[in-house]
Amino acid sequence: MEKCKFSFYYLSLLLLLFACDNDDDNFSKSGSEELILDGYLIVNGNSYSSSLDIISDDLQNIESSIFLAENNSELPSISNIIFKEDLAYFFFNNSNNIYILYKSNLRVKEIFKIQQNILGSHIDENNDLYLTTNNELLIYNNVDLFNQFPETYPLQENYKKIIDIGENLFLYNNGGISSSISVFNKTKKEITDEFEFENATNFTREGNFLYFLSGNYITEFSLVTKSITKQISILNDENYNKSFQVLKNRVYLFSGLNLYAIPISENQIDEEDILLPFENNEQGNRLAQNMKILDNYIFLSFNNFWDPSDQNQLYVYNLEGEFQKSFFTNGGMKELYKIEND
């Protein structure tokens, strides 16, 4: 027992030393001191790098490469951004770094490192930070990264997504031949339920439901009853470049050829559900890449894969499919966030 205690103490010391390896001095503060950011934050990029554009609340202006302008540095591939009070926490694919930025101007304040690459991240209403790594869940109380050792709990899978519902964390991956969901109870500090789905991809949450593509269906999974409650057939559209969100009792499905607005009460899609067709229009050679919905606006991203020199384009519509604005961006939209500063 004494040997175990000594080993734990030694490991904890190593973790603390590793976490304090702070390299935020690599960033220079080049931006304007008066810059205050508000609007729609567009995360562009690929598996290796990211750039940030911001569109004003009124959809009239776009500022490109905000992070580069403020820090004189490029960003790795972003997996998640969490805004908390006056800070923004950036998490990355295949990285053990957490960038802590000032939310007002997205300048780097400091960088925190853990030993393993971070897969999933979430901050709950109590300001506790949850991280998933390789077969492990880490918990930092009150997002206090630099002054504590995290609680650690073993996991059977490597989970990249975390959803918080009451006393439970739902841990899952965003697709594959087999996708599993584990339910971690925050009070009991253990996994209490596990579910497995075949060919489940493109998970999205709305309220107390988790929706995902599974074969030729959109499946609705209740996070309260922990059971499948509905399936919508999408067999009529065989394009596989699909992204979707659920909002106001409608499923907005972007297939690449069409944008559908499907009433949640329906059991299958049909031509009457097509909100916008994209077969022959102003997008030209650009292919549909992604869709995000925020503040009752639909953001659709198009890339020209035949001509890399051609700029990516972002189209904005309201929920009824009426065109609002278009923008050229520095890359294909991966994620969309709202950034607000008082």
Tab-separated table of C-alpha atoms in Angstrom:
chain	number	residue	atom	x	y	z
A	1	MET	CA	0.000	0.000	0.000
A	2	GLU	CA	2.835	2.401	0.823
A	3	LYS	CA	4.368	1.672	-2.559
A	4	CYS	CA	1.070	2.595	-4.278
A	5	LYS	CA	0.861	5.858	-2.334
A	6	PHE	CA	4.419	6.744	-3.295
A	7	SER	CA	3.757	5.941	-6.953
A	8	PHE	CA	0.611	8.081	-6.951
A	9	TYR	CA	2.486	10.999	-5.372
A	10	TYR	CA	5.290	10.721	-7.895
A	11	LEU	CA	2.856	10.552	-10.814
A	12	SER	CA	0.932	13.575	-9.498
A	13	LEU	CA	4.162	15.566	-9.274
A	14	LEU	CA	4.985	14.726	-12.876
A	15	LEU	CA	1.493	15.750	-13.968
A	16	LEU	CA	1.788	19.114	-12.237
A	17	LEU	CA	5.192	19.803	-13.780
A	18	PHE	CA	3.869	18.814	-17.198
A	19	ALA	CA	0.771	20.987	-16.870
A	20	CYS	CA	2.839	24.036	-16.013
A	21	ASP	CA	4.809	23.778	-19.242
A	22	ASN	CA	3.196	26.921	-20.578
A	23	ASP	CA	4.280	28.086	-24.036
A	24	ASP	CA	1.894	30.977	-24.643
A	25	ASP	CA	4.942	33.241	-24.978
A	26	ASN	CA	5.073	32.046	-28.598
A	27	PHE	CA	2.156	34.357	-29.353
A	28	SER	CA	2.623	38.068	-29.912
A	29	LYS	CA	-0.157	40.520	-29.177
A	30	SER	CA	-0.419	42.248	-32.536
A	31	GLY	CA	-4.070	43.232	-32.690
A	32	SER	CA	-5.758	46.475	-31.832
A	33	GLU	CA	-6.242	47.044	-28.113
A	34	GLU	CA	-9.744	48.384	-28.799
A	35	LEU	CA	-10.994	45.323	-30.698
A	36	ILE	CA	-14.169	43.833	-29.214
A	37	LEU	CA	-15.601	40.850	-31.071
A	38	ASP	CA	-19.316	40.144	-31.461
A	39	GLY	CA	-21.109	38.015	-34.002
A	40	TYR	CA	-20.980	34.603	-35.658
A	41	LEU	CA	-17.632	32.880	-35.284
A	42	ILE	CA	-16.884	30.629	-38.272
A	43	VAL	CA	-14.340	27.853	-37.748
A	44	ASN	CA	-12.821	26.987	-41.121
A	45	GLY	CA	-10.256	24.333	-41.814
A	46	ASN	CA	-9.337	20.699	-42.185
A	47	SER	CA	-7.748	17.908	-40.150
A	48	TYR	CA	-4.512	19.865	-39.689
A	49	SER	CA	-5.264	23.551	-39.243
A	50	SER	CA	-8.051	26.048	-38.614
A	51	SER	CA	-8.788	29.691	-39.256
A	52	LEU	CA	-11.427	31.946	-37.728
A	53	ASP	CA	-13.728	34.384	-39.494
A	54	ILE	CA	-16.350	36.477	-37.735
A	55	ILE	CA	-19.574	37.752	-39.296
A	56	SER	CA	-21.327	40.707	-37.679
A	57	ASP	CA	-24.682	40.233	-35.957
A	58	ASP	CA	-26.463	42.109	-38.747
A	59	LEU	CA	-24.804	39.909	-41.420
A	60	GLN	CA	-23.291	42.970	-43.093
A	61	ASN	CA	-19.564	42.448	-42.566
A	62	ILE	CA	-16.998	39.682	-42.253
A	63	GLU	CA	-13.542	39.836	-40.667
A	64	SER	CA	-11.206	37.076	-41.811
A	65	SER	CA	-8.373	35.274	-40.015
A	66	ILE	CA	-9.128	36.860	-36.644
A	67	PHE	CA	-6.818	34.608	-34.611
A	68	LEU	CA	-3.891	35.154	-36.964
A	69	ALA	CA	-4.397	38.921	-36.869
A	70	GLU	CA	-4.500	39.010	-33.065
A	71	ASN	CA	-1.759	36.481	-32.247
A	72	ASN	CA	0.574	36.303	-35.274
A	73	SER	CA	0.124	32.543	-35.276
A	74	GLU	CA	-1.913	29.856	-37.010
A	75	LEU	CA	-4.317	27.548	-35.194
A	76	PRO	CA	-4.238	23.737	-35.110
A	77	SER	CA	-7.363	21.818	-36.103
A	78	ILE	CA	-10.117	22.865	-33.658
A	79	SER	CA	-12.356	20.198	-32.132
A	80	ASN	CA	-14.371	22.420	-29.758
A	81	ILE	CA	-14.659	25.945	-28.363
A	82	ILE	CA	-16.314	26.701	-25.018
A	83	PHE	CA	-17.081	30.266	-23.925
A	84	LYS	CA	-17.223	30.819	-20.172
A	85	GLU	CA	-17.564	34.298	-18.676
A	86	ASP	CA	-14.804	36.453	-20.224
A	87	LEU	CA	-12.698	33.549	-21.504
A	88	ALA	CA	-12.760	31.141	-24.439
A	89	TYR	CA	-11.356	27.618	-24.138
A	90	PHE	CA	-10.041	26.111	-27.377
A	91	PHE	CA	-9.580	22.347	-27.787
A	92	PHE	CA	-7.873	20.653	-30.723
A	93	ASN	CA	-7.775	17.391	-32.639
A	94	ASN	CA	-4.768	15.181	-31.884
A	95	SER	CA	-3.481	17.598	-29.254
A	96	ASN	CA	-2.975	17.758	-25.492
A	97	ASN	CA	-3.141	21.567	-25.442
A	98	ILE	CA	-5.917	23.800	-24.139
A	99	TYR	CA	-5.680	27.396	-25.348
A	100	ILE	CA	-7.259	29.869	-22.939
A	101	LEU	CA	-8.156	33.083	-24.768
A	102	TYR	CA	-9.717	36.398	-23.871
A	103	LYS	CA	-13.219	36.234	-25.327
A	104	SER	CA	-13.285	39.930	-26.194
A	105	ASN	CA	-10.493	39.752	-28.781
A	106	LEU	CA	-9.460	36.048	-28.997
A	107	ARG	CA	-5.919	36.730	-27.866
A	108	VAL	CA	-4.115	33.904	-26.113
A	109	LYS	CA	-3.976	34.363	-22.341
A	110	GLU	CA	-2.247	31.086	-21.483
A	111	ILE	CA	-1.900	27.464	-22.548
A	112	PHE	CA	-2.464	24.387	-20.428
A	113	LYS	CA	-1.224	20.893	-21.267
A	114	ILE	CA	-2.240	17.471	-20.066
A	115	GLN	CA	-0.387	14.229	-20.678
A	116	GLN	CA	-2.700	12.669	-23.267
A	117	ASN	CA	-4.458	14.044	-26.321
A	118	ILE	CA	-7.888	15.476	-25.561
A	119	LEU	CA	-10.820	13.849	-27.342
A	120	GLY	CA	-13.951	15.436	-25.838
A	121	SER	CA	-14.557	18.541	-23.715
A	122	HIS	CA	-17.414	20.110	-21.760
A	123	ILE	CA	-17.890	22.729	-19.018
A	124	ASP	CA	-21.067	22.317	-16.952
A	125	GLU	CA	-23.208	24.903	-15.129
A	126	ASN	CA	-21.050	24.487	-11.996
A	127	ASN	CA	-17.957	25.421	-14.031
A	128	ASP	CA	-16.539	21.905	-13.773
A	129	LEU	CA	-14.483	20.916	-16.814
A	130	TYR	CA	-14.867	17.383	-18.181
A	131	LEU	CA	-12.292	15.976	-20.598
A	132	THR	CA	-12.169	12.601	-22.294
A	133	THR	CA	-8.812	11.158	-23.293
A	134	ASN	CA	-7.676	7.673	-24.249
A	135	ASN	CA	-10.007	5.474	-22.131
A	136	GLU	CA	-10.248	8.063	-19.360
A	137	LEU	CA	-12.513	10.831	-18.057
A	138	LEU	CA	-10.863	13.792	-16.293
A	139	ILE	CA	-12.746	16.280	-14.091
A	140	TYR	CA	-11.347	19.690	-13.108
A	141	ASN	CA	-13.434	21.502	-10.493
A	142	ASN	CA	-14.325	25.114	-11.315
A	143	VAL	CA	-12.185	25.010	-14.496
A	144	ASP	CA	-9.170	25.409	-12.212
A	145	LEU	CA	-6.561	23.821	-14.449
A	146	PHE	CA	-3.347	25.079	-12.923
A	147	ASN	CA	-3.945	24.497	-9.201
A	148	GLN	CA	-5.353	20.998	-8.841
A	149	PHE	CA	-5.031	17.395	-9.901
A	150	PRO	CA	-8.066	16.176	-11.841
A	151	GLU	CA	-10.346	13.390	-10.748
A	152	THR	CA	-9.856	10.490	-13.153
A	153	TYR	CA	-12.235	7.673	-14.084
A	154	PRO	CA	-11.646	4.771	-16.502
A	155	LEU	CA	-13.664	4.420	-19.717
A	156	GLN	CA	-14.074	1.411	-21.989
A	157	GLU	CA	-14.108	3.493	-25.185
A	158	ASN	CA	-12.485	6.637	-26.565
A	159	TYR	CA	-15.291	9.204	-26.617
A	160	LYS	CA	-15.101	12.481	-28.549
A	161	LYS	CA	-18.410	14.105	-27.589
A	162	ILE	CA	-19.971	14.982	-24.217
A	163	ILE	CA	-23.594	15.983	-23.552
A	164	ASP	CA	-24.717	17.108	-20.094
A	165	ILE	CA	-28.286	16.307	-18.968
A	166	GLY	CA	-28.963	16.787	-15.252
A	167	GLU	CA	-26.912	14.285	-13.274
A	168	ASN	CA	-25.721	12.413	-16.348
A	169	LEU	CA	-23.026	12.878	-18.945
A	170	PHE	CA	-23.692	11.172	-22.277
A	171	LEU	CA	-20.391	10.220	-23.894
A	172	TYR	CA	-20.351	9.222	-27.554
A	173	ASN	CA	-18.440	9.215	-30.836
A	174	ASN	CA	-19.586	10.915	-33.996
A	175	GLY	CA	-19.816	7.962	-36.304
A	176	GLY	CA	-18.308	4.717	-37.467
A	177	ILE	CA	-19.228	1.121	-38.126
A	178	SER	CA	-20.327	0.872	-34.521
A	179	SER	CA	-21.137	3.873	-32.314
A	180	SER	CA	-21.677	3.559	-28.594
A	181	ILE	CA	-23.112	5.874	-25.946
A	182	SER	CA	-22.039	5.602	-22.316
A	183	VAL	CA	-23.927	7.335	-19.512
A	184	PHE	CA	-21.693	8.635	-16.700
A	185	ASN	CA	-23.544	9.577	-13.502
A	186	LYS	CA	-21.917	12.647	-11.944
A	187	THR	CA	-23.111	11.766	-8.438
A	188	LYS	CA	-22.218	8.080	-8.451
A	189	LYS	CA	-19.034	8.810	-10.459
A	190	GLU	CA	-19.482	5.738	-12.629
A	191	ILE	CA	-20.888	4.489	-15.935
A	192	THR	CA	-24.510	3.469	-15.321
A	193	ASP	CA	-25.727	2.662	-18.871
A	194	GLU	CA	-24.279	1.783	-22.259
A	195	PHE	CA	-25.914	1.684	-25.697
A	196	GLU	CA	-24.598	0.650	-29.102
A	197	PHE	CA	-25.839	1.602	-32.588
A	198	GLU	CA	-24.685	0.320	-35.961
A	199	ASN	CA	-23.531	2.777	-38.643
A	200	ALA	CA	-24.532	5.817	-36.583
A	201	THR	CA	-23.076	9.137	-37.771
A	202	ASN	CA	-23.679	12.896	-37.686
A	203	PHE	CA	-24.962	13.181	-34.129
A	204	THR	CA	-26.780	16.387	-33.216
A	205	ARG	CA	-28.638	17.381	-30.073
A	206	GLU	CA	-31.878	19.305	-29.657
A	207	GLY	CA	-33.286	19.659	-26.149
A	208	ASN	CA	-33.466	16.284	-24.428
A	209	PHE	CA	-33.051	14.338	-27.665
A	210	LEU	CA	-30.035	13.105	-29.584
A	211	TYR	CA	-30.488	12.669	-33.335
A	212	PHE	CA	-28.214	10.747	-35.686
A	213	LEU	CA	-28.062	9.190	-39.134
A	214	SER	CA	-28.257	5.410	-39.109
A	215	GLY	CA	-28.478	3.669	-42.457
A	216	ASN	CA	-31.373	5.248	-44.341
A	217	TYR	CA	-32.931	6.789	-41.254
A	218	ILE	CA	-32.686	9.784	-38.982
A	219	THR	CA	-33.022	8.288	-35.517
A	220	GLU	CA	-34.309	10.128	-32.438
A	221	PHE	CA	-32.882	8.963	-29.093
A	222	SER	CA	-34.323	10.282	-25.815
A	223	LEU	CA	-31.669	11.361	-23.318
A	224	VAL	CA	-34.301	11.123	-20.569
A	225	THR	CA	-35.794	7.685	-21.196
A	226	LYS	CA	-32.546	6.475	-22.826
A	227	SER	CA	-34.402	4.837	-25.685
A	228	ILE	CA	-35.084	5.270	-29.408
A	229	THR	CA	-38.336	7.195	-29.786
A	230	LYS	CA	-38.605	7.839	-33.550
A	231	GLN	CA	-37.115	7.159	-36.985
A	232	ILE	CA	-37.546	9.161	-40.214
A	233	SER	CA	-36.784	7.427	-43.515
A	234	ILE	CA	-34.487	9.398	-45.855
A	235	LEU	CA	-34.243	6.658	-48.490
A	236	ASN	CA	-35.535	9.027	-51.198
A	237	ASP	CA	-32.268	11.008	-51.226
A	238	GLU	CA	-29.216	8.812	-51.701
A	239	ASN	CA	-26.602	11.567	-51.521
A	240	TYR	CA	-24.301	10.683	-48.638
A	241	ASN	CA	-22.839	14.118	-47.928
A	242	LYS	CA	-25.464	14.823	-45.293
A	243	SER	CA	-25.528	17.176	-42.324
A	244	PHE	CA	-28.612	18.066	-40.350
A	245	GLN	CA	-29.973	19.859	-37.306
A	246	VAL	CA	-33.295	19.779	-35.499
A	247	LEU	CA	-34.985	23.040	-34.579
A	248	LYS	CA	-38.563	24.123	-33.830
A	249	ASN	CA	-40.060	20.694	-34.571
A	250	ARG	CA	-38.353	20.501	-37.954
A	251	VAL	CA	-35.449	18.411	-39.198
A	252	TYR	CA	-33.250	20.529	-41.480
A	253	LEU	CA	-31.402	18.015	-43.654
A	254	PHE	CA	-28.691	19.252	-46.044
A	255	SER	CA	-28.017	16.422	-48.474
A	256	GLY	CA	-25.756	18.330	-50.846
A	257	LEU	CA	-28.396	18.355	-53.581
A	258	ASN	CA	-31.280	19.648	-51.519
A	259	LEU	CA	-32.024	21.354	-48.231
A	260	TYR	CA	-35.030	19.698	-46.606
A	261	ALA	CA	-37.227	21.022	-43.814
A	262	ILE	CA	-38.994	17.909	-42.528
A	263	PRO	CA	-41.718	18.181	-39.869
A	264	ILE	CA	-40.650	16.049	-36.924
A	265	SER	CA	-44.041	14.333	-37.067
A	266	GLU	CA	-43.315	12.813	-40.503
A	267	ASN	CA	-41.959	9.309	-41.026
A	268	GLN	CA	-40.158	9.910	-44.334
A	269	ILE	CA	-38.978	12.716	-46.606
A	270	ASP	CA	-40.631	13.605	-49.904
A	271	GLU	CA	-40.414	16.358	-52.506
A	272	GLU	CA	-42.770	18.598	-50.542
A	273	ASP	CA	-40.120	18.822	-47.811
A	274	ILE	CA	-37.513	20.416	-50.128
A	275	LEU	CA	-36.855	23.923	-48.825
A	276	LEU	CA	-34.031	24.778	-51.249
A	277	PRO	CA	-32.766	22.842	-54.293
A	278	PHE	CA	-29.062	23.158	-55.147
A	279	GLU	CA	-28.737	21.285	-58.439
A	280	ASN	CA	-28.391	24.165	-60.921
A	281	ASN	CA	-27.839	27.545	-59.340
A	282	GLU	CA	-25.291	30.228	-58.502
A	283	GLN	CA	-22.980	27.843	-56.597
A	284	GLY	CA	-21.508	26.735	-59.942
A	285	ASN	CA	-18.832	24.075	-59.480
A	286	ARG	CA	-18.852	24.388	-55.708
A	287	LEU	CA	-19.992	21.337	-53.766
A	288	ALA	CA	-22.017	21.409	-50.579
A	289	GLN	CA	-19.834	20.839	-47.553
A	290	ASN	CA	-21.661	21.623	-44.333
A	291	MET	CA	-24.697	23.200	-42.702
A	292	LYS	CA	-25.102	24.912	-39.342
A	293	ILE	CA	-28.144	26.653	-37.857
A	294	LEU	CA	-27.823	29.431	-35.294
A	295	ASP	CA	-30.096	32.305	-34.251
A	296	ASN	CA	-32.749	31.265	-36.798
A	297	TYR	CA	-30.240	31.497	-39.656
A	298	ILE	CA	-29.113	28.616	-41.859
A	299	PHE	CA	-25.421	28.768	-42.825
A	300	LEU	CA	-24.489	26.624	-45.856
A	301	SER	CA	-20.854	26.117	-46.860
A	302	PHE	CA	-19.754	25.322	-50.427
A	303	ASN	CA	-16.265	24.350	-51.672
A	304	ASN	CA	-14.801	24.105	-55.164
A	305	PHE	CA	-12.788	20.884	-54.996
A	306	TRP	CA	-11.845	21.118	-58.701
A	307	ASP	CA	-10.169	24.496	-58.313
A	308	PRO	CA	-8.361	24.979	-54.954
A	309	SER	CA	-7.661	28.616	-55.862
A	310	ASP	CA	-11.397	29.326	-55.957
A	311	GLN	CA	-12.641	30.790	-52.690
A	312	ASN	CA	-15.038	28.930	-50.452
A	313	GLN	CA	-18.448	30.508	-50.178
A	314	LEU	CA	-20.892	30.711	-47.306
A	315	TYR	CA	-24.607	31.322	-47.934
A	316	VAL	CA	-27.000	32.492	-45.217
A	317	TYR	CA	-30.766	31.876	-45.308
A	318	ASN	CA	-33.572	32.274	-42.805
A	319	LEU	CA	-35.492	29.223	-41.596
A	320	GLU	CA	-38.020	29.602	-44.416
A	321	GLY	CA	-35.291	29.340	-47.051
A	322	GLU	CA	-35.130	33.033	-47.958
A	323	PHE	CA	-31.663	34.221	-49.006
A	324	GLN	CA	-30.032	36.744	-46.643
A	325	LYS	CA	-26.339	37.119	-47.498
A	326	SER	CA	-23.277	35.385	-48.947
A	327	PHE	CA	-19.616	35.604	-47.946
A	328	PHE	CA	-16.261	34.374	-49.200
A	329	THR	CA	-14.363	32.567	-46.440
A	330	ASN	CA	-10.808	31.328	-45.890
A	331	GLY	CA	-11.870	27.696	-45.846
A	332	GLY	CA	-14.800	25.363	-45.582
A	333	MET	CA	-16.954	25.918	-42.488
A	334	LYS	CA	-16.460	23.181	-39.894
A	335	GLU	CA	-18.260	24.727	-36.916
A	336	LEU	CA	-20.250	27.804	-36.008
A	337	TYR	CA	-20.412	29.627	-32.663
A	338	LYS	CA	-21.982	32.821	-31.351
A	339	ILE	CA	-19.569	35.143	-29.575
A	340	GLU	CA	-21.006	37.935	-27.419
A	341	ASN	CA	-19.214	40.533	-25.327
A	342	ASP	CA	-21.085	42.931	-23.061
